[in-house]
CSV table of C-alpha atoms and ligand atoms in Angstrom, one decimal:
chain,number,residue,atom,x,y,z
Q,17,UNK,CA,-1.6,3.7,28.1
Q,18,UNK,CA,0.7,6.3,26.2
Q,19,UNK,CA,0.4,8.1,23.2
Q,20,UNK,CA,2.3,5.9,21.3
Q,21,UNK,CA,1.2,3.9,18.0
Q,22,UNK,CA,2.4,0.5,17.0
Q,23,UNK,CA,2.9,0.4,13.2
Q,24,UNK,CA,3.1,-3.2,11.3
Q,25,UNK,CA,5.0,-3.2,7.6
Q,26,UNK,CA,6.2,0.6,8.7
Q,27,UNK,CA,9.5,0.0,6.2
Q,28,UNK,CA,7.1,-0.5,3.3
Q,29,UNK,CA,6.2,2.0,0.3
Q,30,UNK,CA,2.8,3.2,2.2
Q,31,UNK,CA,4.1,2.6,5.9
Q,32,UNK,CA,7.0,4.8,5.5
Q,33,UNK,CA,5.3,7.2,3.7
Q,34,UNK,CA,2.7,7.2,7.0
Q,35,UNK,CA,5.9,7.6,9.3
Q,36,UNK,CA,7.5,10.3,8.0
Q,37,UNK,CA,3.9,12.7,7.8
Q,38,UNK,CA,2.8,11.3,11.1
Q,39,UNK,CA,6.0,12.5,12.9
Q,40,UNK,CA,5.2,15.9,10.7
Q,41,UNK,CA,1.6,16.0,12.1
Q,42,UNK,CA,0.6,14.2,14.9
Q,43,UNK,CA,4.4,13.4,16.2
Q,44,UNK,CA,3.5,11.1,19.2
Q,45,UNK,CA,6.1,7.9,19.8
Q,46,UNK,CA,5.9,5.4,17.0
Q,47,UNK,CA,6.9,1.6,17.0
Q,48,UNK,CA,7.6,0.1,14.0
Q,49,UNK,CA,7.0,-3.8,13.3
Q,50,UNK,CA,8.5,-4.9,10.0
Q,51,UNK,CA,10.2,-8.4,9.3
Q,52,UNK,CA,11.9,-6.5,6.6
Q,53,UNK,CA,11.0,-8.7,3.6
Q,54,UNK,CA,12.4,-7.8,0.2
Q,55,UNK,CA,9.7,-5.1,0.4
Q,56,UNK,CA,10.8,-3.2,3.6
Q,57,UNK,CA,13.4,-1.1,3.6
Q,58,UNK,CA,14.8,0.9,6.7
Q,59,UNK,CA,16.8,3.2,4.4
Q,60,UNK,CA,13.4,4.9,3.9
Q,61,UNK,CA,13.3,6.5,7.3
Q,62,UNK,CA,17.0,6.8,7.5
Q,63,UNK,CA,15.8,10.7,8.7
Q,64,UNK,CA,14.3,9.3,11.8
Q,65,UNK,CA,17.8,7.5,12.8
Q,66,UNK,CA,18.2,10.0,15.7
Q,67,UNK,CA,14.4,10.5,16.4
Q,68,UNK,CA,14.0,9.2,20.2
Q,69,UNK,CA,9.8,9.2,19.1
Q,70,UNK,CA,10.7,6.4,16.6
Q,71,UNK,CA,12.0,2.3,17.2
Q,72,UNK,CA,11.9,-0.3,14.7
Q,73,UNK,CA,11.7,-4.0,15.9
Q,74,UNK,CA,12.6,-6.1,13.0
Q,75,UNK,CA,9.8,-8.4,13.6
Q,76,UNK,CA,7.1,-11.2,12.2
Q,77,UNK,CA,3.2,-10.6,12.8
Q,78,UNK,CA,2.7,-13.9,13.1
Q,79,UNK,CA,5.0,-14.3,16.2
Q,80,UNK,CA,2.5,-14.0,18.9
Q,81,UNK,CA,5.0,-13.6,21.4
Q,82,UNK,CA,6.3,-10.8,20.0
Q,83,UNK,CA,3.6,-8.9,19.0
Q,84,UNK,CA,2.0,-10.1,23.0
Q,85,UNK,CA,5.4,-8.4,24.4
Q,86,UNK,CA,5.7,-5.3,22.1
Q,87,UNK,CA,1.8,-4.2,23.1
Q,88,UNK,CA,2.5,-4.9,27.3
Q,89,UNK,CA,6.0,-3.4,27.0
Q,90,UNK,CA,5.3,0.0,24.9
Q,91,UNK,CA,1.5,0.3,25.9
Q,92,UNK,CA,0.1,2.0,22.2
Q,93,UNK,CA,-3.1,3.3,22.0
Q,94,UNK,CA,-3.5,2.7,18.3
Q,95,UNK,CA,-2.2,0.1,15.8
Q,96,UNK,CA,-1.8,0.9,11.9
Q,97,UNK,CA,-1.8,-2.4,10.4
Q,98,UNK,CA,0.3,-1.9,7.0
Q,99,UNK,CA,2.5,-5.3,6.8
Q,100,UNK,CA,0.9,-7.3,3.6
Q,101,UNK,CA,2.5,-9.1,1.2
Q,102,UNK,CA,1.0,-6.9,-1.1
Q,103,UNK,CA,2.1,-7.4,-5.1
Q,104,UNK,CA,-0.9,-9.4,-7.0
Q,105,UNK,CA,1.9,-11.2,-9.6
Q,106,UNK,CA,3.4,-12.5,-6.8
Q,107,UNK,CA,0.1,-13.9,-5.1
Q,108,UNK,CA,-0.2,-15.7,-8.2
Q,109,UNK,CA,3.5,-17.2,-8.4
Q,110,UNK,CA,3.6,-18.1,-4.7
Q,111,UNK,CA,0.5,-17.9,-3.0
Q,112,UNK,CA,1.4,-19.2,0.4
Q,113,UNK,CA,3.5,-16.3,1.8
Q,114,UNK,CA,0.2,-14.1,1.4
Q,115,UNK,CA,-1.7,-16.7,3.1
Q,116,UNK,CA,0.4,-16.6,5.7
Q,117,UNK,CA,1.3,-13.0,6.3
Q,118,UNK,CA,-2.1,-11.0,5.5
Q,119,UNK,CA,-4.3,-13.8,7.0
Q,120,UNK,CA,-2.4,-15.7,9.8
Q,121,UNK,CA,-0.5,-12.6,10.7
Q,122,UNK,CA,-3.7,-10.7,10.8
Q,123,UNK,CA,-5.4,-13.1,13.1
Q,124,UNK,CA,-2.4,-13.2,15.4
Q,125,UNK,CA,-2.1,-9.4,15.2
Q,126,UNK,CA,-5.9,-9.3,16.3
Q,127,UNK,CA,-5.8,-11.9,18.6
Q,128,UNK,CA,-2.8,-10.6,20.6
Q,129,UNK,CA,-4.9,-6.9,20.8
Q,130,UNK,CA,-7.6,-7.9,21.9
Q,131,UNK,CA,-5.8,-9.6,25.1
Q,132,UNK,CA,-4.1,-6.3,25.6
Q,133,UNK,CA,-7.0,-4.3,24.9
Q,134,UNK,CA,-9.0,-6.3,27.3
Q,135,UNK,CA,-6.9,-5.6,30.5
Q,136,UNK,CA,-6.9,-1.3,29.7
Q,137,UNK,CA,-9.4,0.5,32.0
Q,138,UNK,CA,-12.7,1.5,30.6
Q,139,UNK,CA,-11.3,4.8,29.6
Q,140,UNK,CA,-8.2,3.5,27.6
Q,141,UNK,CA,-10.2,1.1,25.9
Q,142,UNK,CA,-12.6,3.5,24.7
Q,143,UNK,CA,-10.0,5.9,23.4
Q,144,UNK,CA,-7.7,2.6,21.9
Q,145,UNK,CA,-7.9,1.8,17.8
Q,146,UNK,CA,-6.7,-0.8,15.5
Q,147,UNK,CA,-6.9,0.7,11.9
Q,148,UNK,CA,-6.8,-2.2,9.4
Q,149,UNK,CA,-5.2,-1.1,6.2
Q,150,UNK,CA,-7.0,-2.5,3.2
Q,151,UNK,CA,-7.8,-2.7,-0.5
Q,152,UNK,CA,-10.2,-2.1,-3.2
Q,153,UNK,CA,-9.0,-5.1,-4.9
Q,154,UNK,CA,-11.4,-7.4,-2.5
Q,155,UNK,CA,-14.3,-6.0,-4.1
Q,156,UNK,CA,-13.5,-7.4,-7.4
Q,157,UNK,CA,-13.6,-6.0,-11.1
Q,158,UNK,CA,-16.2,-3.6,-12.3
Q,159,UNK,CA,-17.4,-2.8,-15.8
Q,160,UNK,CA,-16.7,0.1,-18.3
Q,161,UNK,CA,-20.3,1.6,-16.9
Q,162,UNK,CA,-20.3,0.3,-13.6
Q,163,UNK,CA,-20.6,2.6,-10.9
Q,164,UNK,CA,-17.3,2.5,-8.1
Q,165,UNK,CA,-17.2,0.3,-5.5
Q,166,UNK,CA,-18.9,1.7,-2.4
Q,167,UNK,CA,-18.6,0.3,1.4
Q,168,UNK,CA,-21.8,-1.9,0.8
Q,169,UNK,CA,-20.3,-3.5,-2.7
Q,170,UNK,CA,-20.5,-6.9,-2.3
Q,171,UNK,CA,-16.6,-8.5,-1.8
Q,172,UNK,CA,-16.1,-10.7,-4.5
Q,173,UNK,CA,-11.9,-11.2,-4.6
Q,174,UNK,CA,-10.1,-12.4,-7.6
Q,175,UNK,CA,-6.7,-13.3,-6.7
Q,176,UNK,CA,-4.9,-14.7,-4.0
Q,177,UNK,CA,-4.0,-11.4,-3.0
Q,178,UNK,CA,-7.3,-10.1,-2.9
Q,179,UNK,CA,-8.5,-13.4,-1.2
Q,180,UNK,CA,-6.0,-13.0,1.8
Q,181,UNK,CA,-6.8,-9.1,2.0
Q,182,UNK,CA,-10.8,-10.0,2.0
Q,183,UNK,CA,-10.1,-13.0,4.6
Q,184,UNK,CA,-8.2,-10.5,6.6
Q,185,UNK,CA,-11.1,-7.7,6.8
Q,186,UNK,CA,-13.7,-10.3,7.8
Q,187,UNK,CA,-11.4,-11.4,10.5
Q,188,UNK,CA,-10.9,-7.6,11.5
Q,189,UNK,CA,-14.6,-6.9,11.2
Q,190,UNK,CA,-15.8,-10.7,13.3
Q,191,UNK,CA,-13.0,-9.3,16.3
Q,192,UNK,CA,-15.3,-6.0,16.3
Q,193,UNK,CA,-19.0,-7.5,16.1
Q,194,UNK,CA,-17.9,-10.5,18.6
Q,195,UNK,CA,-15.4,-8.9,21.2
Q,196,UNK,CA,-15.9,-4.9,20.6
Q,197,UNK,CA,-12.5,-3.9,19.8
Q,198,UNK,CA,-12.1,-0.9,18.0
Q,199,UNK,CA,-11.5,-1.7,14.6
Q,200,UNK,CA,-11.8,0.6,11.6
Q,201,UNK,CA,-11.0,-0.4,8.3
Q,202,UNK,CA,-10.0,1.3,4.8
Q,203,UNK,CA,-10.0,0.6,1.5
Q,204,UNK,CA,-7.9,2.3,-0.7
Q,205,UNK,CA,-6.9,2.3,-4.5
Q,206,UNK,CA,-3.6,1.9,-6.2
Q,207,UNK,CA,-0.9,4.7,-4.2
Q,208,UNK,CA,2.1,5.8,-6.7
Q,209,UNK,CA,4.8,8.2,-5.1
Q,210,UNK,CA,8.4,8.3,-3.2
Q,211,UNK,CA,9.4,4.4,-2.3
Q,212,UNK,CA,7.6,2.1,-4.3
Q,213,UNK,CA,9.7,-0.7,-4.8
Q,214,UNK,CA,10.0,-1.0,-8.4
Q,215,UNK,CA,7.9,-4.4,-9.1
Q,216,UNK,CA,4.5,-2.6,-9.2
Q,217,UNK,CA,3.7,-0.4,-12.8
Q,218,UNK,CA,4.4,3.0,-12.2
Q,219,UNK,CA,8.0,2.7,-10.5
Q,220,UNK,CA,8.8,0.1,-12.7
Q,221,UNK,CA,8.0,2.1,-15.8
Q,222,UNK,CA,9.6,4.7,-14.8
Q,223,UNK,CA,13.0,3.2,-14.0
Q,224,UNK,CA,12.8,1.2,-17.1
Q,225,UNK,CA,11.9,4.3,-19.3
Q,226,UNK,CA,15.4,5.5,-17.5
Q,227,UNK,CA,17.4,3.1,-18.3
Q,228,UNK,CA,15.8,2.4,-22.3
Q,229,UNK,CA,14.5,-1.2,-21.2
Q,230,UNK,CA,11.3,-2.3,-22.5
Q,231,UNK,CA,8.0,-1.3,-21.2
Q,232,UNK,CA,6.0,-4.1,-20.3
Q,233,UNK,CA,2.1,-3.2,-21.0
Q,234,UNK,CA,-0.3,-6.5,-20.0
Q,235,UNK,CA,-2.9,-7.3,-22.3
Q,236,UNK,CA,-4.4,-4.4,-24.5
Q,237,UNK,CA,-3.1,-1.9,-21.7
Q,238,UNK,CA,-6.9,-0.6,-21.3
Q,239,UNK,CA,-7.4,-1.9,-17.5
Q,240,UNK,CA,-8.2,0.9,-15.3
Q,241,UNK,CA,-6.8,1.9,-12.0
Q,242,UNK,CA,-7.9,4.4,-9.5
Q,243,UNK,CA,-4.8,6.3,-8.5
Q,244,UNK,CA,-3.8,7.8,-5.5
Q,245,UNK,CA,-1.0,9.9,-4.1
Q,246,UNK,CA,0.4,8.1,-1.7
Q,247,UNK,CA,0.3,11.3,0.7
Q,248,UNK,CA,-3.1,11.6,0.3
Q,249,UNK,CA,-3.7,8.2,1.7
Q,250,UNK,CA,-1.4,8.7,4.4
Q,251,UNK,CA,-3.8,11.9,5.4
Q,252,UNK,CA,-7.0,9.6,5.4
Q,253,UNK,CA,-5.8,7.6,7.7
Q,254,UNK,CA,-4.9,9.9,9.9
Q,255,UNK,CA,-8.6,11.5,10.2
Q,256,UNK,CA,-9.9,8.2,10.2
Q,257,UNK,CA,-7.9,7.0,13.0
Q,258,UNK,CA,-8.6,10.2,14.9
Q,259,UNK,CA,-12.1,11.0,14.3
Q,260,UNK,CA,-13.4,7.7,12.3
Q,261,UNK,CA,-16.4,5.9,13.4
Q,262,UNK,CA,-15.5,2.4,14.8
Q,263,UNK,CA,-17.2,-0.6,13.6
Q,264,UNK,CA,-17.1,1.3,10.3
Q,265,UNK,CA,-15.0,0.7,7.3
Q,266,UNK,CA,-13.9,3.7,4.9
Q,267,UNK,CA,-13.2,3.6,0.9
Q,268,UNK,CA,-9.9,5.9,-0.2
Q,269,UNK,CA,-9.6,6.7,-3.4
Q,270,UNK,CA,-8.2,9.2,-6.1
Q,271,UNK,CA,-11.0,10.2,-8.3
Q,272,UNK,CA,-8.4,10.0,-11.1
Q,273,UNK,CA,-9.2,6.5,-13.5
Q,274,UNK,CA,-6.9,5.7,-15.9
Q,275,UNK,CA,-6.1,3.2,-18.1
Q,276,UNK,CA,-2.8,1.3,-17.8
Q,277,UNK,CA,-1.6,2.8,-21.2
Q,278,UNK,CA,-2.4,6.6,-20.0
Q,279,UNK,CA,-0.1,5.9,-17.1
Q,280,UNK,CA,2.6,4.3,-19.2
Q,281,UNK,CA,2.2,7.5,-22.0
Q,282,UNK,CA,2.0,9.8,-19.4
Q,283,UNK,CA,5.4,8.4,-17.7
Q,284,UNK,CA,7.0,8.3,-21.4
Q,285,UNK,CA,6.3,11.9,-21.8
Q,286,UNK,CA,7.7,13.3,-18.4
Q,287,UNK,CA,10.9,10.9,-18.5
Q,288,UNK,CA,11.7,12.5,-21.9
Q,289,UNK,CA,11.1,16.4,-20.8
Q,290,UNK,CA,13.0,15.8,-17.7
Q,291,UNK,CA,15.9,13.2,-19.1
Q,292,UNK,CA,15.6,14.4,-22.9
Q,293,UNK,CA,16.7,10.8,-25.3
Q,294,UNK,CA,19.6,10.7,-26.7
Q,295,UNK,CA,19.6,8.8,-30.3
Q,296,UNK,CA,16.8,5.9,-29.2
Q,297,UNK,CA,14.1,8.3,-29.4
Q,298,UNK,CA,11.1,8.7,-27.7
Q,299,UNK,CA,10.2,6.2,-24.3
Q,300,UNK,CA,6.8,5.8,-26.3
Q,301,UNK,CA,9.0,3.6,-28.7
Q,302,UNK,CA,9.8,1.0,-25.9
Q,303,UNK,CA,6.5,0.6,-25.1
Q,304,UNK,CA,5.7,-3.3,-25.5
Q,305,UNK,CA,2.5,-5.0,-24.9
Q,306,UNK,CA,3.1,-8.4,-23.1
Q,307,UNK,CA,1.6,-11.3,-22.0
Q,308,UNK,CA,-1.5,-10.5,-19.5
Q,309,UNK,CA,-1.9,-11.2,-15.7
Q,310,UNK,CA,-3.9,-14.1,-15.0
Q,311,UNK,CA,-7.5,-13.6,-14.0
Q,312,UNK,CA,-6.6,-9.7,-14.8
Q,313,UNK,CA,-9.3,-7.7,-12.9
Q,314,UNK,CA,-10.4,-4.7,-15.9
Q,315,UNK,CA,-11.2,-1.6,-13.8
Q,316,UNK,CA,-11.4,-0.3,-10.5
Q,317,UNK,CA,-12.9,2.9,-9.3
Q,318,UNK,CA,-13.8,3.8,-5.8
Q,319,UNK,CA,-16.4,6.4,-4.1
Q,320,UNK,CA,-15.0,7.9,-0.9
Q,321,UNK,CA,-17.7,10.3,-0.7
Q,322,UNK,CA,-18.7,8.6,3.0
Q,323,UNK,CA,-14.9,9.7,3.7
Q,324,UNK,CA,-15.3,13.2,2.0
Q,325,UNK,CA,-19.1,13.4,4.3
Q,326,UNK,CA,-18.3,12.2,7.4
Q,327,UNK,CA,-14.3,13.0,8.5
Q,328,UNK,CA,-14.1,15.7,5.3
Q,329,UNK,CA,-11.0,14.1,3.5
Q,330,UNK,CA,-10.5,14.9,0.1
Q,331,UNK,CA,-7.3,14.3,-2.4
Q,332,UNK,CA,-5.3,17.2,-2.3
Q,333,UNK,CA,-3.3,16.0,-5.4
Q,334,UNK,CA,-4.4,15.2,-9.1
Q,335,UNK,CA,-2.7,12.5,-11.0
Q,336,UNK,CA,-0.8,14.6,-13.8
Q,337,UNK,CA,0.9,16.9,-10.6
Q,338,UNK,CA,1.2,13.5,-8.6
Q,339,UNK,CA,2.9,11.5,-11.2
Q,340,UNK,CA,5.1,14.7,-12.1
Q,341,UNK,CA,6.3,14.6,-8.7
Q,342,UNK,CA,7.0,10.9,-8.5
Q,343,UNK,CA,9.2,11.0,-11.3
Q,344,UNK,CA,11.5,13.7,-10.1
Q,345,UNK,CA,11.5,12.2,-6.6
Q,346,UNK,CA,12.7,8.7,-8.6
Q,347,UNK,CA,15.5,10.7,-10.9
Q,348,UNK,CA,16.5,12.7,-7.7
Q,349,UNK,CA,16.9,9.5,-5.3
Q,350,UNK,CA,19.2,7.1,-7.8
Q,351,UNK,CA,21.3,5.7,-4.7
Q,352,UNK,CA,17.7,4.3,-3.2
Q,353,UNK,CA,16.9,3.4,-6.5
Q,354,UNK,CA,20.3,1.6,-6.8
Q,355,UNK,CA,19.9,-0.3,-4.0
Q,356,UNK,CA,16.5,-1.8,-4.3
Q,357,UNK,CA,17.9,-3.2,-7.3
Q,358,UNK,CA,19.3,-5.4,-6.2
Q,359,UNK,CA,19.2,-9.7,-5.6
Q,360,UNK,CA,15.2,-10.1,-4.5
Q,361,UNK,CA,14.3,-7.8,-7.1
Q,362,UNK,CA,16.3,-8.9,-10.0
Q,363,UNK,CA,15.3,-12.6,-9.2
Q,364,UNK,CA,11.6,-11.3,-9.7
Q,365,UNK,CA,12.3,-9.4,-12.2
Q,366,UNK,CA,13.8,-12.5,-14.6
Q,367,UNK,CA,10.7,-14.8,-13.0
Q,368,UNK,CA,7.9,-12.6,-14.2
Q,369,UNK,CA,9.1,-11.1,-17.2
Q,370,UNK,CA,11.8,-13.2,-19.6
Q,371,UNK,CA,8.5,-15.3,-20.5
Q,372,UNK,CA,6.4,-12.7,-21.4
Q,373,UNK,CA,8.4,-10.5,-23.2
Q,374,UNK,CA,8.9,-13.4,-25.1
Q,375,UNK,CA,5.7,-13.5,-26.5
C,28,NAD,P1,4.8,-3.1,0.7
C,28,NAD,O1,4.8,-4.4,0.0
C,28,NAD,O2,5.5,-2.0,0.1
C,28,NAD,O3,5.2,-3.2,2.2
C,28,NAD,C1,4.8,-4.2,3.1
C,28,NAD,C2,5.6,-4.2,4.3
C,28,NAD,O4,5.2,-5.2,5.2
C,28,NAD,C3,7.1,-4.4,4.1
C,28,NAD,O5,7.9,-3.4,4.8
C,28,NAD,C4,7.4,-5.8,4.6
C,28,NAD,O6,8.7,-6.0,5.1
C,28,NAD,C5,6.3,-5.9,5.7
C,28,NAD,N1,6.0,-7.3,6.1
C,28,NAD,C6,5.7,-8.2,5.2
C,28,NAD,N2,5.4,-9.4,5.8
C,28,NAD,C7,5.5,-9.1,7.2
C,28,NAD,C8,5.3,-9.9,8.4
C,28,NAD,N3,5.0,-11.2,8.3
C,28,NAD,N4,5.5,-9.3,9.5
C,28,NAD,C9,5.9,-7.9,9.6
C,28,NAD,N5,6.1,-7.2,8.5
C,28,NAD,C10,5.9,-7.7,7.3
C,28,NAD,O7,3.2,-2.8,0.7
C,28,NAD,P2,2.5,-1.4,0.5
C,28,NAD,O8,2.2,-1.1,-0.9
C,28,NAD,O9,3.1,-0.3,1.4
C,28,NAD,O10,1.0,-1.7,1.2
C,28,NAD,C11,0.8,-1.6,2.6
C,28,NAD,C12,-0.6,-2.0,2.9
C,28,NAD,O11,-1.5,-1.2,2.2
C,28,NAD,C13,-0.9,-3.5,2.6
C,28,NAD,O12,-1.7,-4.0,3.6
C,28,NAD,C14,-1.6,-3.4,1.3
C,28,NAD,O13,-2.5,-4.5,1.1
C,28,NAD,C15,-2.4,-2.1,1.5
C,28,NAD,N6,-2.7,-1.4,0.2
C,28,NAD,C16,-1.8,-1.1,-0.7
C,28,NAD,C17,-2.1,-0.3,-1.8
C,28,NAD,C18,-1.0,0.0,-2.9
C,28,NAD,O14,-1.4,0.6,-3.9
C,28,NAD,N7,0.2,-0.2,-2.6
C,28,NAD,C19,-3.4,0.1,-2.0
C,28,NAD,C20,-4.4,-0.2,-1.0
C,28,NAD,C21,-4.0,-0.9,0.1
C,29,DAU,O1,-5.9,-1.4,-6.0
C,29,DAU,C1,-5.1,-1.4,-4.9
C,29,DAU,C2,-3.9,-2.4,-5.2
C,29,DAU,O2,-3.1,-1.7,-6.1
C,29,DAU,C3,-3.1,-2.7,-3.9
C,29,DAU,O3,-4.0,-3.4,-3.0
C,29,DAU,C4,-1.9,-3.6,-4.3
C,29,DAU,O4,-1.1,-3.9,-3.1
C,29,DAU,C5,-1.1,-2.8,-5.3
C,29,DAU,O5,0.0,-3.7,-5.7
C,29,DAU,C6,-2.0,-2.5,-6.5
C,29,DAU,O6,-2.4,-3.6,-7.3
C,29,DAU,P1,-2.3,-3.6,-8.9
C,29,DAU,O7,-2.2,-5.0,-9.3
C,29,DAU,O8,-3.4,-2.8,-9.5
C,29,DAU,O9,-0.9,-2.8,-9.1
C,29,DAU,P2,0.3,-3.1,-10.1
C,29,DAU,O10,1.1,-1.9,-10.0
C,29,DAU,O11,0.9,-4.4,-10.0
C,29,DAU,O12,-0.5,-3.0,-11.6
C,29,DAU,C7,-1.2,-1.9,-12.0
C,29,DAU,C8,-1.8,-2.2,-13.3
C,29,DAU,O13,-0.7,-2.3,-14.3
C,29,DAU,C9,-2.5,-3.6,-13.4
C,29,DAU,O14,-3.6,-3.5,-14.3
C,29,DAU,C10,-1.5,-4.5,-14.0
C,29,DAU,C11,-0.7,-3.6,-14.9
C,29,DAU,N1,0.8,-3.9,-15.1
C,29,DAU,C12,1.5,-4.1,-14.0
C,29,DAU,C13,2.8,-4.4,-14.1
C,29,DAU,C14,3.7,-4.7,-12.8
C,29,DAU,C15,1.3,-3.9,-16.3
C,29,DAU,O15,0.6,-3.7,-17.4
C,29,DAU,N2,2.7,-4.2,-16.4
C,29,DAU,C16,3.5,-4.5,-15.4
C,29,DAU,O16,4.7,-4.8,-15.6
């Protein structure tokens, strides 16, 4: 067994931001599995072109031939599982694909390990991992005075997307309990930072502040989101891949709840201080509540204080510095921003929002 880790959905927002800090940190051989969906983009670790420590196999999870040959060929002693469909309006437009890639995919993914793992000596299979890369959404919505979601909360998943996520953790935890392979899982809250694609709020806000578009606000804008820097979620799953406890699942999160409308005021204000309006006025103006999601979960908040006890994690950034960051990255990178923009994205972009803005 070598060094190396096998990465699914590495071209993705959090993948590639994993990538890039674990060749900074840890710096072992990485391959990355991505079928390259509208989601993935290879552009974002264009700075690893040359980098003999990194290979990316345009691939499926659920081809268990592929995923069988990848694991015998390059011999990893870790897997990152990242590759989700991952965007909830989207789970609720076309359900199937998320069916298919975060459940199927998963089992095959699994299935394909364990036949791997079972044919390492007792050694390598004691020191092998498969970190399953997971949500706070499959725990459901909490109230204004509920207290956050803890690893015992009971899952209770409210859209297909957090369905498929739940269906995939229970299939991660039953190849643990029934086989013993090392599985860890994490749940995280919502990750902002450099490459989101611009469907979910906070890149999508911001590029639409840019470009004096409207800002589309579901509902009353007061649902609740626990956010993280997507660096900081990258560096948890690093100590819990190194030094978690397997069998055990971890919560991530930011310790920074805000309501939708925060966000979207808080984006407003740093587009206008670094891109001063011209004549329209302030962002705040284009503000303009829509239509809401479906089944629309009203707050999450998660307590990683089992992370912070036991590995020692913390968030080193908080929201206002985080977001401030994320802007500039998105004002400083408008060639990556240029091409994401492109046929996928402005399909989705007419399908989810000429209807509601309409309202
Ligand atoms: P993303 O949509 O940006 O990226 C997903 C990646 O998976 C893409 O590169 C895509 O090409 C790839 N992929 C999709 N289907 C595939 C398949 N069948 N085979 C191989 N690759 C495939 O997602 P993200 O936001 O980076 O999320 C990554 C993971 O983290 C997901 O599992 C998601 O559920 C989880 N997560 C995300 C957040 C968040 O706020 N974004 C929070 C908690 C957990
Ligand atoms: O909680 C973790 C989850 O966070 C991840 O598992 C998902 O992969 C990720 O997409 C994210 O899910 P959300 O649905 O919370 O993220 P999104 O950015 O789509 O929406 C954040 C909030 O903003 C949510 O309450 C819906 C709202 N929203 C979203 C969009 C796209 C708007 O008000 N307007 C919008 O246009």
């Amino acid at each position: 067994m070598r060094d190396t880790i096998l990465v699914t959905g590495g071209a993705g927002f959090i993948g590639s931001n994993f990538i890039l800090s674990w060749m900074e940190t840890a710096g072992s051989e990485v391959i990355n599995l991505d079928l390259l969906t509208y989601a993935g983009n290879p552009a974002n670790l264009s700075s690893l072109d040359r980098d003999p420590r990194y290979l990316l196999v345009r691939g499926d999870i659920c081809d268990a031939d592929l995923v069988g040959s990848l694991l015998r060929k390059h011999q990893p002693r870790g897997i990152v599982h990242f590759a989700a469909e991952s965007h909830v309006d989207r789970s609720i437009a076309s359900p199937g694909a998320f069916i298919r890639t975060n459940v199927q995919g998963t089992f095959v993914l699994l299935d394909q390990v364990k036949g791997y793992w079972s044919e390492l000596n007792a050694a390598d299979q004691a020191a092998f991992r498969f970190l399953h890369v997971s949500t706070d959404e499959v725990y459901g919505s909490l109230g204004a005075h509920d207290p956050a979601f803890s690893e015992t909360t009971a899952y209770s998943p409210n859209s297909p997307y957090a369905a498929s996520k739940a269906a995939s953790d229970h299939l991660a935890r039953a190849y643990h309990h029934t086989w013993g392979l090392p599985v860890l899982t994490t749940n995280c809250s919502n990750n902002y930072g450099p490459f989101q694609f611009p469907e979910k709020l906070i890149p999508l806000v911001i590029l639409n502040a840019l470009e004096g578009k409207p800002l589309p606000v579901y509902g009353d804008g007061k649902n609740v989101r626990d956010w993280l820097f997507v660096e900081d979620h990258c560096a948890a799953i690093r100590a819990v891949l190194q030094r978690g406890r397997v069998g055990e699942t971890y919560n991530i999160g930011g310790n920074s709840e805000r309501t939708n409308i925060e966000v979207v005021n808080l984006i407003c204000d740093l587009v206008d201080e670094m891109r001063p309006p011209r004549s329209s006025g302030a962002r705040r103006n284009l503000i303009t509540f829509v239509k809401d999601r479906p089944g629309h979960d009203r707050r999450y908040a998660i307590d990683a204080s089992k992370l912070t006890r036991e590995l020692g994690w913390q968030p080193a950034e908080q929201f206002e510095g985080g977001l401030r960051k994320t802007v500039r990255w998105y004002l400083d990178h408008s060639s990556w921003v240029e091409s994401v923009q492109t046929g996928a994205y402005l399909e989705w972009i007419t399908q989810n929002y000429t209807e509601r803005l309409a309202i």
